[in-house]
Amino acid sequence: MKFTVEKAALLSALQKVQGVVQARSTMPILSNVRIETGKDQVHLFATDLEIGLQDSFAAKVSAEGKITVSAKKLYEIARESREDTLRIESKESQGIVVRTGKSSFKLRGLSADEFPSFPEIKETGRIQVPAEALSEMIKKTAFSISSDLTRAALNGALIRFPDAGQANIEMVATDGHRLAQVIRDLKDSGIPEEEQKVIVPKKTLFELKKYLDEGEPKEIEIVLSEKHILFREGAYTLLSRLIDGCFPNYEEVIPREHPKVVTLDRELLQGAVRRVSILSDEKTHAIKLTFRKGELQISSSNPEMGEADEFIATDYSGEETSFGFNVRYIQDITSALQGEEVRIHFLDAASPTRIEDPGDDGFIGVIMPMRV
Amino acid sequence: MSERIILHIDMDAFFASVEQQSRPALRGKPIAVIGSGKRTVITTSSYEARARGVRTGMNIFEGRTVCPELILVVGNNRKYADTSRGIVEILQDYTPLVEVYSIDEAFLDLTGSIRLFGSPEGIARRIKERIRKRFGIRCSIGIAPNKLLAKLSAGLEKPDGLVRLRPEEVPSLMERLPVTQLCGIGKRLGEHLAALGIRTCGELGCFPMADLCRRFGMVGETLSVMARGIDLSPVVPLCEEPAPKSIGHSTTLSRDISDKEILHRTLLQLSERVARRARRNHLCGRTVTLTLRYADFSTFSKRVRLAHFLHHGPEIYLAAREILSSLRLYQAVRLIGVTLSGLTRDYLQLPLFAEERKREEISRAMDAVNDRYGMFTVTWGTLLKRSKGPGVISPAWRPAGSHYVNVR
């Protein structure tokens, strides 16, 4: 194997696979990246057995071959290089030599044949989604994904793919205490015959979002199979295992009509919550919201530190209602939204509260109160 | 601070005495109280047995070897808990400042009581008399200016002792007292001190504090102060106990087990007990620790910190089972334990989904039934096959608060 590559191209591809490579793994080979030459290009592949990521870069290939080497070390070598061109070659499968300017690195490697490869997948559906919309959907739901390992089905976001008749895609995440749902219209309807719902792991979504935000792609092709999901754009391919589990019936907990509605300036609310949270209980993160005629009182109390209060003028005219919230849940949702205002629908201290963006019909956030 | 008067009371051979009282045939005989399991040890022995060399912690074989006519009695935890509660009630007649130190020990702060009840010795004699009349058991009492010395003096004339240590007697007593007699200095620490040439409290008190601190860290200062008979710690009554840091239960299995199904069932049973105790004290925790002791007594624990606070048995169980399944068991398991920590009071994030709200209601309904008819009256189907033998009651048992465990 022998090729010459521009530093920027190599670095960009290596950067993408870093997130997938495991720093510490029971299988040492998984901290490596597989390098394989093609025609005028080189393919990189890394996997943690849950997610596999493949990307390519243009290169002058003068001898074919494949090998695996430490992804982290190769990345560091490329990053620190003073020259713009790197020459990489390997004679046997024992390692590679990287030459750049007056430096050379011998990096030991492992045979590419021992590296796990992409599993064969049986396609059950395919859809094109604008990259920007996909990134935004992840941003507005991912914070609600549960990290509680005992609830596997909640460790990812549910994606509903449209059937031939619909032209929208939906993403939902919940941790059992709050929920976020985004629905976005698509230009075309889906290919699958029937609607499909899959649960995509959190890590996959974060890797994908990183690519969507940095790589500036326009459109992503999503391919579905029974156990896997694949995101593709050009040479970039992200394949992930799906979470096998039963997602709770989320539709029934989204309050449709709550009689009490308040619209607030988003940044004003965000700022007030941030200030009051300084004295919220450090373990429970509880703050209290009290809606009364014409105003909202946000308060916190920490038995060891003290109390805080802030008032915001509102157009509320209903009866006085107060409830507790985990301050993080409110912060997550208000910082994920972009509109100038947020609208809060509520009933009482024991019912789910709905938070939305008045300028975006496709988003719904739900937070369950805390008893305080 | 003006002179305090602290009383320490220690029941003599508590479990054994309770047994001898409830079964007159056992009186005057060497008896040993053991647990119900196959692999139990002697938890307490009567003074008759002690005279023959029977010691706490011996196994049955060892006990029988030194005293062939030793009578073994399987402990009845409920009897001990009830007796202990009754004794605490008597103690509370003399001061509200009663610190229950263990199931058979307590501290009383009598500083404010002598105006009402007369001399401390008088109070002590009345307490001894009432306990002997009502429960038929004897106790040893020490009265001193602080807890450390009170506990020390209660141990000086066992059994049935009553020692008052006056402040002016302290220096001469401490001078020749071996350091290991002090509560808190065990065998290991005693050996470390001996290596520095320190054997008596007198020697420890004279030893430069800076050197002690260099050798033992923060403990060094405490040691030096203790050796001079100084202890400023207050008597903490039950209702003012600080919030617990963790709630845990463990059990020694009746035989070494490697069958995961039995381990899982035991885990669920322990998790239920932990959860119930947490709920009773309005506590939730987010760290679950699994402790395993292998057949060769090597012990280790592994913990997991969860995203949410919890207080339901099945939730704690799932987290503990998750830890268990991440382990490769190298040997059969002898002891298994579950602990909930990272506790907070009354954390009540309401669940979003109906299923979990039902779980909350199920727990509440189960608690209501079990409070009335006893632990595990209503329980999970899996636990119908659980081991039912009562374990040995924990010395940390308390008549109320988070250490209170309903015993069978």
mmCIF file of C-alpha atoms in Angstrom, chain A residues 177 283-285 326 329 370-371, chain B residues 282-284 307-311 344-349:
data_model
loop_
_atom_site.group_PDB
_atom_site.id
_atom_site.type_symbol
_atom_site.label_atom_id
_atom_site.label_comp_id
_atom_site.label_asym_id
_atom_site.label_seq_id
_atom_site.Cartn_x
_atom_site.Cartn_y
_atom_site.Cartn_z
ATOM 1 C CA HIS A 177 -40.048 12.544 32.839
ATOM 2 C CA LYS A 283 -29.438 17.493 44.287
ATOM 3 C CA THR A 284 -32.984 17.854 43.016
ATOM 4 C CA HIS A 285 -32.530 20.978 40.825
ATOM 5 C CA ASN A 326 -36.462 20.273 37.324
ATOM 6 C CA TYR A 329 -35.590 20.314 31.861
ATOM 7 C CA MET A 370 -42.018 17.767 40.397
ATOM 8 C CA ARG A 371 -43.812 17.728 43.681
ATOM 9 C CA HIS B 282 -39.036 9.618 52.376
ATOM 10 C CA LEU B 283 -35.699 9.100 50.697
ATOM 11 C CA CYS B 284 -34.683 8.457 47.104
ATOM 12 C CA ALA B 307 -29.798 9.430 35.782
ATOM 13 C CA HIS B 308 -32.755 9.605 38.153
ATOM 14 C CA PHE B 309 -33.518 9.189 41.824
ATOM 15 C CA LEU B 310 -35.440 6.072 42.661
ATOM 16 C CA HIS B 311 -37.119 4.267 45.536
ATOM 17 C CA THR B 344 -32.087 12.982 48.889
ATOM 18 C CA ARG B 345 -35.232 13.750 50.796
ATOM 19 C CA ASP B 346 -38.620 13.886 49.153
ATOM 20 C CA TYR B 347 -37.459 14.109 45.582
ATOM 21 C CA LEU B 348 -40.650 13.724 43.673
ATOM 22 C CA GLN B 349 -40.248 14.046 39.977
#
